[in-house]
PDB file of C-alpha atoms and ligand atoms in Angstrom:
ATOM      1  CA  MET Y 187     203.585 100.832 154.817  1.00 36.00           C
ATOM      2  CA  ILE Y 188     200.373 101.095 152.886  1.00 39.00           C
ATOM      3  CA  ASP Y 189     197.764  98.636 153.991  1.00 41.00           C
ATOM      4  CA  GLU Y 190     196.377  97.669 150.609  1.00 40.00           C
ATOM      5  CA  THR Y 191     193.593  95.624 152.130  1.00 41.00           C
ATOM      6  CA  SER Y 192     192.012  98.790 153.542  1.00 41.00           C
ATOM      7  CA  GLU Y 193     191.656 100.399 150.118  1.00 44.00           C
ATOM      8  CA  SER Y 194     188.128 100.304 148.811  1.00 44.00           C
ATOM      9  CA  PRO Y 195     187.811  98.637 145.433  1.00 43.00           C
ATOM     10  CA  PRO Y 196     187.285 100.986 142.466  1.00 43.00           C
ATOM     11  CA  GLU Y 197     183.617 101.736 141.891  1.00 47.00           C
ATOM     12  CA  ASN Y 198     182.099  99.928 138.978  1.00 51.00           C
ATOM     13  CA  PRO Y 199     180.195 102.714 137.194  1.00 51.00           C
ATOM     14  CA  GLN Y 200     177.576 100.224 136.014  1.00 61.00           C
ATOM     15  CA  SER Y 201     176.702  99.407 139.602  1.00 78.00           C
ATOM     16  CA  LEU Y 202     176.058 103.055 140.464  1.00 91.00           C
ATOM     17  CA  PRO Y 203     172.605 104.572 140.084  1.00 96.00           C
ATOM     18  CA  LEU Y 204     172.444 106.705 136.944  1.00 98.00           C
ATOM     19  CA  ILE Y 205     170.798 110.136 137.003  1.00 98.00           C
ATOM     20  CA  VAL Y 206     170.351 111.783 133.600  1.00 98.00           C
ATOM     21  CA  GLY Y 207     169.347 115.408 133.079  1.00 98.00           C
ATOM     22  CA  ASN Y 208     167.514 115.816 129.781  1.00 98.00           C
ATOM     23  CA  TRP Y 209     167.526 119.553 129.140  1.00 98.00           C
ATOM     24  CA  LYS Y 210     165.383 119.158 125.988  1.00 98.00           C
ATOM     25  CA  MET Y 211     165.309 122.403 123.949  1.00 98.00           C
ATOM     26  CA  HIS Y 212     166.314 124.595 126.890  1.00 98.00           C
ATOM     27  CA  ASN Y 213     169.505 126.518 127.692  1.00 98.00           C
ATOM     28  CA  ASN Y 214     171.572 128.393 125.154  1.00 98.00           C
ATOM     29  CA  ILE Y 215     175.348 128.407 125.709  1.00 98.00           C
ATOM     30  CA  THR Y 216     175.285 131.118 128.390  1.00 97.00           C
ATOM     31  CA  ASP Y 217     172.491 129.435 130.343  1.00 98.00           C
ATOM     32  CA  SER Y 218     174.131 126.008 129.970  1.00 97.00           C
ATOM     33  CA  ILE Y 219     177.376 127.293 131.495  1.00 96.00           C
ATOM     34  CA  LYS Y 220     175.432 128.987 134.294  1.00 96.00           C
ATOM     35  CA  LEU Y 221     173.600 125.760 135.100  1.00 97.00           C
ATOM     36  CA  ILE Y 222     176.665 123.551 135.127  1.00 96.00           C
ATOM     37  CA  THR Y 223     178.605 126.088 137.226  1.00 95.00           C
ATOM     38  CA  ALA Y 224     175.765 126.233 139.757  1.00 96.00           C
ATOM     39  CA  LEU Y 225     175.627 122.430 139.862  1.00 96.00           C
ATOM     40  CA  LYS Y 226     179.381 122.168 140.411  1.00 93.00           C
ATOM     41  CA  ASN Y 227     179.087 124.554 143.353  1.00 94.00           C
ATOM     42  CA  LEU Y 228     176.210 122.645 144.924  1.00 95.00           C
ATOM     43  CA  LEU Y 229     177.523 119.104 144.571  1.00 93.00           C
ATOM     44  CA  LYS Y 230     180.222 117.320 146.511  1.00 88.00           C
ATOM     45  CA  GLU Y 231     182.417 114.749 144.753  1.00 85.00           C
ATOM     46  CA  PRO Y 232     182.364 111.785 144.817  1.00 88.00           C
ATOM     47  CA  LEU Y 233     178.705 111.950 143.937  1.00 91.00           C
ATOM     48  CA  GLY Y 234     177.914 108.300 144.679  1.00 92.00           C
ATOM     49  CA  VAL Y 235     175.830 108.218 141.504  1.00 96.00           C
ATOM     50  CA  GLU Y 236     176.723 108.575 137.851  1.00 96.00           C
ATOM     51  CA  VAL Y 237     175.389 111.841 136.419  1.00 97.00           C
ATOM     52  CA  VAL Y 238     174.798 112.527 132.728  1.00 98.00           C
ATOM     53  CA  LEU Y 239     173.916 115.961 131.385  1.00 98.00           C
ATOM     54  CA  ALA Y 240     172.139 116.029 128.022  1.00 98.00           C
ATOM     55  CA  PRO Y 241     172.070 119.634 126.765  1.00 98.00           C
ATOM     56  CA  PRO Y 242     170.911 120.656 123.281  1.00 98.00           C
ATOM     57  CA  TYR Y 243     173.434 120.071 120.460  1.00 98.00           C
ATOM     58  CA  THR Y 244     174.542 123.714 120.387  1.00 98.00           C
ATOM     59  CA  SER Y 245     175.669 123.595 124.020  1.00 98.00           C
ATOM     60  CA  LEU Y 246     177.464 120.233 123.901  1.00 98.00           C
ATOM     61  CA  TYR Y 247     180.921 121.629 123.237  1.00 97.00           C
ATOM     62  CA  SER Y 248     180.720 124.360 125.885  1.00 96.00           C
ATOM     63  CA  VAL Y 249     179.351 121.931 128.456  1.00 96.00           C
ATOM     64  CA  ALA Y 250     182.141 119.458 127.588  1.00 95.00           C
ATOM     65  CA  ILE Y 251     184.732 122.180 128.269  1.00 94.00           C
ATOM     66  CA  ALA Y 252     183.012 123.406 131.452  1.00 92.00           C
ATOM     67  CA  ASN Y 253     182.755 119.780 132.554  1.00 87.00           C
ATOM     68  CA  GLN Y 254     186.461 119.081 132.575  1.00 85.00           C
ATOM     69  CA  GLU Y 255     187.039 118.976 136.301  1.00 80.00           C
ATOM     70  CA  THR Y 256     183.771 117.236 137.216  1.00 85.00           C
ATOM     71  CA  SER Y 257     182.711 113.630 136.956  1.00 88.00           C
ATOM     72  CA  PHE Y 258     179.551 114.493 134.995  1.00 95.00           C
ATOM     73  CA  LYS Y 259     179.222 112.619 131.726  1.00 97.00           C
ATOM     74  CA  LEU Y 260     177.908 114.204 128.563  1.00 98.00           C
ATOM     75  CA  GLY Y 261     174.940 112.919 126.591  1.00 98.00           C
ATOM     76  CA  ALA Y 262     173.030 113.982 123.495  1.00 98.00           C
ATOM     77  CA  GLN Y 263     169.265 113.860 123.016  1.00 98.00           C
ATOM     78  CA  ASN Y 264     169.184 112.213 119.599  1.00 98.00           C
ATOM     79  CA  CYS Y 265     171.371 111.225 116.654  1.00 98.00           C
ATOM     80  CA  TYR Y 266     171.054 110.169 113.027  1.00 98.00           C
ATOM     81  CA  TRP Y 267     171.933 106.641 111.892  1.00 98.00           C
ATOM     82  CA  GLU Y 268     174.327 107.477 109.028  1.00 98.00           C
ATOM     83  CA  ASP Y 269     177.897 108.511 109.892  1.00 98.00           C
ATOM     84  CA  GLU Y 270     178.056 111.433 107.433  1.00 98.00           C
ATOM     85  CA  GLY Y 271     176.664 112.616 104.127  1.00 98.00           C
ATOM     86  CA  ALA Y 272     173.964 114.737 102.544  1.00 98.00           C
ATOM     87  CA  PHE Y 273     171.516 114.683 105.456  1.00 98.00           C
ATOM     88  CA  THR Y 274     170.811 118.362 106.051  1.00 98.00           C
ATOM     89  CA  GLY Y 275     170.143 119.169 109.667  1.00 97.00           C
ATOM     90  CA  GLU Y 276     171.142 115.803 111.105  1.00 98.00           C
ATOM     91  CA  VAL Y 277     173.958 114.987 113.548  1.00 98.00           C
ATOM     92  CA  SER Y 278     175.713 111.611 113.521  1.00 98.00           C
ATOM     93  CA  ALA Y 279     176.780 109.363 116.391  1.00 98.00           C
ATOM     94  CA  PRO Y 280     180.543 109.698 115.585  1.00 98.00           C
ATOM     95  CA  PHE Y 281     180.148 113.514 115.708  1.00 98.00           C
ATOM     96  CA  LEU Y 282     178.623 113.183 119.176  1.00 98.00           C
ATOM     97  CA  LYS Y 283     181.505 110.979 120.285  1.00 98.00           C
ATOM     98  CA  ASP Y 284     183.910 113.550 118.866  1.00 98.00           C
ATOM     99  CA  VAL Y 285     182.371 116.396 120.887  1.00 97.00           C
ATOM    100  CA  GLY Y 286     182.765 114.379 124.085  1.00 97.00           C
ATOM    101  CA  CYS Y 287     179.497 112.473 124.500  1.00 98.00           C
ATOM    102  CA  ASP Y 288     179.420 109.078 126.200  1.00 98.00           C
ATOM    103  CA  TYR Y 289     175.650 108.681 126.065  1.00 98.00           C
ATOM    104  CA  VAL Y 290     172.797 109.383 123.674  1.00 98.00           C
ATOM    105  CA  ILE Y 291     169.057 109.378 124.456  1.00 98.00           C
ATOM    106  CA  LEU Y 292     167.169 107.516 121.727  1.00 98.00           C
ATOM    107  CA  GLY Y 293     163.477 106.941 121.069  1.00 98.00           C
ATOM    108  CA  HIS Y 294     162.254 109.594 123.505  1.00 98.00           C
ATOM    109  CA  SER Y 295     158.472 109.852 123.313  1.00 97.00           C
ATOM    110  CA  GLU Y 296     158.718 113.460 122.099  1.00 98.00           C
ATOM    111  CA  ARG Y 297     160.831 112.239 119.155  1.00 98.00           C
ATOM    112  CA  ARG Y 298     158.317 109.492 118.489  1.00 98.00           C
ATOM    113  CA  SER Y 299     155.188 111.651 118.717  1.00 97.00           C
ATOM    114  CA  LEU Y 300     156.362 115.059 117.428  1.00 97.00           C
ATOM    115  CA  PHE Y 301     158.926 113.920 114.851  1.00 97.00           C
ATOM    116  CA  ALA Y 302     157.333 110.665 113.698  1.00 97.00           C
ATOM    117  CA  GLU Y 303     160.166 108.394 114.813  1.00 98.00           C
ATOM    118  CA  THR Y 304     159.251 104.760 114.372  1.00 98.00           C
ATOM    119  CA  ASP Y 305     160.588 101.720 116.216  1.00 98.00           C
ATOM    120  CA  GLU Y 306     162.578 100.878 113.064  1.00 98.00           C
ATOM    121  CA  MET Y 307     164.244 104.307 113.048  1.00 98.00           C
ATOM    122  CA  VAL Y 308     165.035 104.008 116.754  1.00 98.00           C
ATOM    123  CA  ASN Y 309     166.593 100.600 116.061  1.00 98.00           C
ATOM    124  CA  LYS Y 310     168.869 102.061 113.355  1.00 98.00           C
ATOM    125  CA  LYS Y 311     169.916 104.829 115.730  1.00 98.00           C
ATOM    126  CA  ILE Y 312     170.729 102.302 118.467  1.00 98.00           C
ATOM    127  CA  HIS Y 313     172.964 100.402 116.010  1.00 98.00           C
ATOM    128  CA  ALA Y 314     174.677 103.658 114.987  1.00 98.00           C
ATOM    129  CA  ALA Y 315     175.221 104.739 118.597  1.00 98.00           C
ATOM    130  CA  LEU Y 316     176.759 101.385 119.540  1.00 98.00           C
ATOM    131  CA  SER Y 317     179.062 101.460 116.490  1.00 98.00           C
ATOM    132  CA  ALA Y 318     180.284 104.891 117.596  1.00 98.00           C
ATOM    133  CA  ASP Y 319     180.936 103.587 121.124  1.00 98.00           C
ATOM    134  CA  LEU Y 320     178.118 105.632 122.644  1.00 98.00           C
ATOM    135  CA  ILE Y 321     175.883 104.190 125.348  1.00 98.00           C
ATOM    136  CA  PRO Y 322     172.253 104.344 124.223  1.00 98.00           C
ATOM    137  CA  ILE Y 323     169.579 105.437 126.690  1.00 98.00           C
ATOM    138  CA  PHE Y 324     166.741 103.701 124.904  1.00 98.00           C
ATOM    139  CA  CYS Y 325     163.326 105.117 125.908  1.00 98.00           C
ATOM    140  CA  VAL Y 326     160.120 103.110 125.967  1.00 98.00           C
ATOM    141  CA  GLY Y 327     156.728 103.883 127.444  1.00 98.00           C
ATOM    142  CA  GLU Y 328     152.986 103.679 126.983  1.00 98.00           C
ATOM    143  CA  ASN Y 329     150.548 106.561 126.633  1.00 97.00           C
ATOM    144  CA  LEU Y 330     147.493 107.075 128.827  1.00 96.00           C
ATOM    145  CA  LYS Y 331     145.063 105.396 126.433  1.00 97.00           C
ATOM    146  CA  GLU Y 332     147.312 102.344 126.255  1.00 98.00           C
ATOM    147  CA  ARG Y 333     147.626 102.179 130.046  1.00 97.00           C
ATOM    148  CA  GLU Y 334     143.894 102.551 130.532  1.00 97.00           C
ATOM    149  CA  GLY Y 335     143.326  99.894 127.886  1.00 98.00           C
ATOM    150  CA  LYS Y 336     145.646  97.552 129.870  1.00 98.00           C
ATOM    151  CA  LYS Y 337     148.077  97.461 126.964  1.00 98.00           C
ATOM    152  CA  THR Y 338     151.165  98.675 128.845  1.00 98.00           C
ATOM    153  CA  PHE Y 339     153.148  95.436 128.724  1.00 98.00           C
ATOM    154  CA  GLU Y 340     152.175  94.759 125.117  1.00 98.00           C
ATOM    155  CA  VAL Y 341     153.356  98.236 124.054  1.00 98.00           C
ATOM    156  CA  ILE Y 342     156.622  97.991 126.000  1.00 98.00           C
ATOM    157  CA  GLU Y 343     157.323  94.512 124.641  1.00 98.00           C
ATOM    158  CA  LYS Y 344     156.798  95.677 121.050  1.00 98.00           C
ATOM    159  CA  GLN Y 345     159.035  98.722 121.521  1.00 98.00           C
ATOM    160  CA  LEU Y 346     161.757  96.553 123.083  1.00 98.00           C
ATOM    161  CA  ARG Y 347     161.529  93.811 120.475  1.00 98.00           C
ATOM    162  CA  LYS Y 348     161.695  96.208 117.522  1.00 98.00           C
ATOM    163  CA  GLY Y 349     164.168  98.622 119.069  1.00 98.00           C
ATOM    164  CA  LEU Y 350     166.549  95.777 119.904  1.00 98.00           C
ATOM    165  CA  ASN Y 351     166.250  94.056 116.543  1.00 98.00           C
ATOM    166  CA  ASP Y 352     169.653  92.515 115.627  1.00 98.00           C
ATOM    167  CA  ILE Y 353     171.232  93.831 118.811  1.00 98.00           C
ATOM    168  CA  THR Y 354     173.424  91.092 120.270  1.00 97.00           C
ATOM    169  CA  MET Y 355     174.194  90.218 123.860  1.00 95.00           C
ATOM    170  CA  HIS Y 356     177.674  91.621 123.318  1.00 94.00           C
ATOM    171  CA  ASP Y 357     176.165  94.971 122.226  1.00 95.00           C
ATOM    172  CA  LEU Y 358     174.431  95.176 125.587  1.00 96.00           C
ATOM    173  CA  GLU Y 359     177.643  95.221 127.659  1.00 93.00           C
ATOM    174  CA  ASN Y 360     176.861  98.837 128.493  1.00 95.00           C
ATOM    175  CA  PHE Y 361     173.286  99.771 127.770  1.00 97.00           C
ATOM    176  CA  VAL Y 362     170.506 101.749 129.408  1.00 98.00           C
ATOM    177  CA  ILE Y 363     166.742 101.490 129.058  1.00 98.00           C
ATOM    178  CA  ALA Y 364     164.509 104.310 130.298  1.00 98.00           C
ATOM    179  CA  TYR Y 365     160.906 103.517 131.124  1.00 98.00           C
ATOM    180  CA  GLU Y 366     159.056 106.753 130.524  1.00 98.00           C
ATOM    181  CA  PRO Y 367     155.278 106.496 130.660  1.00 98.00           C
ATOM    182  CA  VAL Y 368     154.103 109.221 128.270  1.00 97.00           C
ATOM    183  CA  TRP Y 369     151.310 110.254 130.658  1.00 96.00           C
ATOM    184  CA  ALA Y 370     153.887 111.064 133.341  1.00 96.00           C
ATOM    185  CA  ILE Y 371     156.226 113.204 131.222  1.00 96.00           C
ATOM    186  CA  GLY Y 372     156.006 116.905 132.008  1.00 93.00           C
ATOM    187  CA  THR Y 373     152.632 116.469 133.707  1.00 95.00           C
ATOM    188  CA  GLY Y 374     153.650 116.531 137.372  1.00 93.00           C
ATOM    189  CA  ASN Y 375     151.958 113.108 137.726  1.00 93.00           C
ATOM    190  CA  ASN Y 376     154.774 110.638 138.230  1.00 95.00           C
ATOM    191  CA  ALA Y 377     154.165 106.907 138.152  1.00 95.00           C
ATOM    192  CA  SER Y 378     153.981 105.477 141.659  1.00 97.00           C
ATOM    193  CA  PRO Y 379     156.980 103.393 142.754  1.00 97.00           C
ATOM    194  CA  ALA Y 380     154.728 100.326 142.455  1.00 97.00           C
ATOM    195  CA  GLN Y 381     153.694 101.199 138.892  1.00 97.00           C
ATOM    196  CA  ALA Y 382     157.286 101.931 137.866  1.00 98.00           C
ATOM    197  CA  GLY Y 383     158.640  98.829 139.585  1.00 97.00           C
ATOM    198  CA  GLU Y 384     156.054  96.591 137.936  1.00 98.00           C
ATOM    199  CA  VAL Y 385     157.090  97.727 134.467  1.00 98.00           C
ATOM    200  CA  HIS Y 386     160.808  97.666 135.306  1.00 98.00           C
ATOM    201  CA  SER Y 387     160.526  94.044 136.441  1.00 98.00           C
ATOM    202  CA  PHE Y 388     158.594  93.217 133.288  1.00 98.00           C
ATOM    203  CA  ILE Y 389     161.400  94.797 131.202  1.00 98.00           C
ATOM    204  CA  ARG Y 390     164.113  92.924 133.129  1.00 98.00           C
ATOM    205  CA  ASN Y 391     162.304  89.587 132.761  1.00 98.00           C
ATOM    206  CA  PHE Y 392     161.648  90.180 129.090  1.00 98.00           C
ATOM    207  CA  LEU Y 393     165.354  90.954 128.512  1.00 98.00           C
ATOM    208  CA  ALA Y 394     166.284  87.769 130.364  1.00 97.00           C
ATOM    209  CA  LYS Y 395     164.073  85.814 127.952  1.00 97.00           C
ATOM    210  CA  LEU Y 396     165.336  87.657 124.871  1.00 97.00           C
ATOM    211  CA  TYR Y 397     169.004  87.333 125.937  1.00 97.00           C
ATOM    212  CA  ASP Y 398     169.965  85.793 129.275  1.00 96.00           C
ATOM    213  CA  ALA Y 399     169.752  86.619 132.971  1.00 96.00           C
ATOM    214  CA  PRO Y 400     173.270  88.118 133.395  1.00 95.00           C
ATOM    215  CA  THR Y 401     172.707  90.398 130.386  1.00 96.00           C
ATOM    216  CA  ALA Y 402     169.312  91.477 131.703  1.00 96.00           C
ATOM    217  CA  HIS Y 403     170.865  92.137 135.095  1.00 95.00           C
ATOM    218  CA  ARG Y 404     173.638  94.309 133.640  1.00 95.00           C
ATOM    219  CA  ILE Y 405     171.307  96.666 131.767  1.00 97.00           C
ATOM    220  CA  ARG Y 406     170.413  99.701 133.832  1.00 97.00           C
ATOM    221  CA  ILE Y 407     166.715 100.534 133.829  1.00 98.00           C
ATOM    222  CA  LEU Y 408     165.807 104.156 134.565  1.00 98.00           C
ATOM    223  CA  TYR Y 409     162.466 105.704 135.325  1.00 98.00           C
ATOM    224  CA  GLY Y 410     161.470 109.030 133.745  1.00 98.00           C
ATOM    225  CA  GLY Y 411     158.354 111.168 134.051  1.00 97.00           C
ATOM    226  CA  SER Y 412     157.929 114.040 136.546  1.00 96.00           C
ATOM    227  CA  VAL Y 413     160.870 112.983 138.715  1.00 98.00           C
ATOM    228  CA  LYS Y 414     161.458 115.628 141.396  1.00 97.00           C
ATOM    229  CA  ALA Y 415     163.476 116.058 144.586  1.00 97.00           C
ATOM    230  CA  SER Y 416     160.289 115.227 146.507  1.00 97.00           C
ATOM    231  CA  ASN Y 417     159.660 111.834 144.854  1.00 97.00           C
ATOM    232  CA  ILE Y 418     163.116 110.513 143.863  1.00 98.00           C
ATOM    233  CA  ARG Y 419     163.799 108.746 147.144  1.00 97.00           C
ATOM    234  CA  ASP Y 420     160.584 106.706 146.977  1.00 97.00           C
ATOM    235  CA  LEU Y 421     160.967 105.997 143.267  1.00 97.00           C
ATOM    236  CA  MET Y 422     164.503 104.708 143.801  1.00 97.00           C
ATOM    237  CA  LYS Y 423     163.114 102.053 146.159  1.00 96.00           C
ATOM    238  CA  ALA Y 424     161.011 100.534 143.369  1.00 97.00           C
ATOM    239  CA  ASN Y 425     161.831  97.089 141.985  1.00 96.00           C
ATOM    240  CA  ASP Y 426     164.535  96.882 139.337  1.00 96.00           C
ATOM    241  CA  MET Y 427     165.245 100.607 139.608  1.00 97.00           C
ATOM    242  CA  ASN Y 428     168.688 101.803 138.552  1.00 98.00           C
ATOM    243  CA  GLY Y 429     168.178 105.548 138.227  1.00 98.00           C
ATOM    244  CA  ALA Y 430     166.188 108.363 136.695  1.00 98.00           C
ATOM    245  CA  LEU Y 431     165.823 110.334 133.483  1.00 98.00           C
ATOM    246  CA  VAL Y 432     164.891 113.823 134.608  1.00 98.00           C
ATOM    247  CA  GLY Y 433     163.458 116.536 132.350  1.00 98.00           C
ATOM    248  CA  GLY Y 434     161.998 119.707 133.884  1.00 97.00           C
ATOM    249  CA  ALA Y 435     163.581 119.258 137.307  1.00 98.00           C
ATOM    250  CA  SER Y 436     167.080 119.012 135.787  1.00 98.00           C
ATOM    251  CA  LEU Y 437     166.859 122.659 134.633  1.00 98.00           C
ATOM    252  CA  ASN Y 438     167.015 123.971 138.181  1.00 98.00           C
ATOM    253  CA  ALA Y 439     170.418 123.504 139.822  1.00 98.00           C
ATOM    254  CA  GLU Y 440     169.113 123.274 143.424  1.00 98.00           C
ATOM    255  CA  GLU Y 441     166.381 120.813 142.505  1.00 98.00           C
ATOM    256  CA  PHE Y 442     168.666 118.652 140.349  1.00 98.00           C
ATOM    257  CA  ALA Y 443     171.404 118.661 143.018  1.00 97.00           C
ATOM    258  CA  LYS Y 444     168.841 117.380 145.537  1.00 97.00           C
ATOM    259  CA  ILE Y 445     167.825 114.631 143.106  1.00 97.00           C
ATOM    260  CA  ILE Y 446     171.474 113.625 142.635  1.00 97.00           C
ATOM    261  CA  HIS Y 447     172.007 113.548 146.406  1.00 94.00           C
ATOM    262  CA  PHE Y 448     168.805 111.580 146.994  1.00 91.00           C
TER     263      PHE Y 448
HETATM  264  P1  PGA L 241     159.957 115.392 132.927  1.00 88.89           P
HETATM  265  O1  PGA L 241     160.569 114.809 131.569  1.00 88.89           O
HETATM  266  O2  PGA L 241     160.908 115.037 134.026  1.00 88.89           O
HETATM  267  O3  PGA L 241     159.894 116.890 132.694  1.00 88.89           O
HETATM  268  O4  PGA L 241     158.626 114.790 133.109  1.00 88.89           O
HETATM  269  C1  PGA L 241     161.199 113.560 131.539  1.00 88.89           C
HETATM  270  C2  PGA L 241     161.655 113.254 130.132  1.00 88.89           C
HETATM  271  O5  PGA L 241     160.961 113.606 129.183  1.00 88.89           O
HETATM  272  O6  PGA L 241     162.740 112.668 129.945  1.00 88.89           O
END
């Protein structure tokens, strides 16, 4: 007889830490397959964390196919806010869903600074992603001048307020916010766990005011900016920390596997 009481309850994915690999504009199809194959060989399922791989658009399909017998989820790095039409060069949220994405990174600081994305544009993209049943990974973060000018909370609050314009509590059933201080991205200088935790708690409290406490509690808040195998364990101990958005270190299978197994 099966003792049903001894079975562990199914894991609620939202309660698992979330580790996202943002490959940025790295890895053609061949290199993408190599990386995911190496990762599969290094990692033991169940992973104990939820892992999202966000390759460039051109590798999404191949990674989706290579991904079939793993529990990795697929994410994109951007999307456009219209579903289809004469928008040369853009890719819509429903197309990303169609290729197998569950997640989409929106409002990354490189999109904001290099491609002139405004808070209003990020807001439209968040609406489009939610309509296509994609989970947004909404990035916010201050630059060095803003931090030194003690404007961090002001900047984060403005990005949250504008990015979440007309987003309802119901829309936030499954939603991710990534705190990525611009000064920590790609610099090797990660925020300290105390610095990250302070901003994460600010974000959580602000969301509780904007919506309510259960909604704020449900939203996963990630830290991004020079996350490595050597700092992930300490960062994960920070207040209100639900995971990491990893750039450079996600391009190396050994390093990323260590981060996932933190
Ligand atoms: P990094 O990038 O880990 O290379 O600093 C993080 C990001 O931009 O998401």
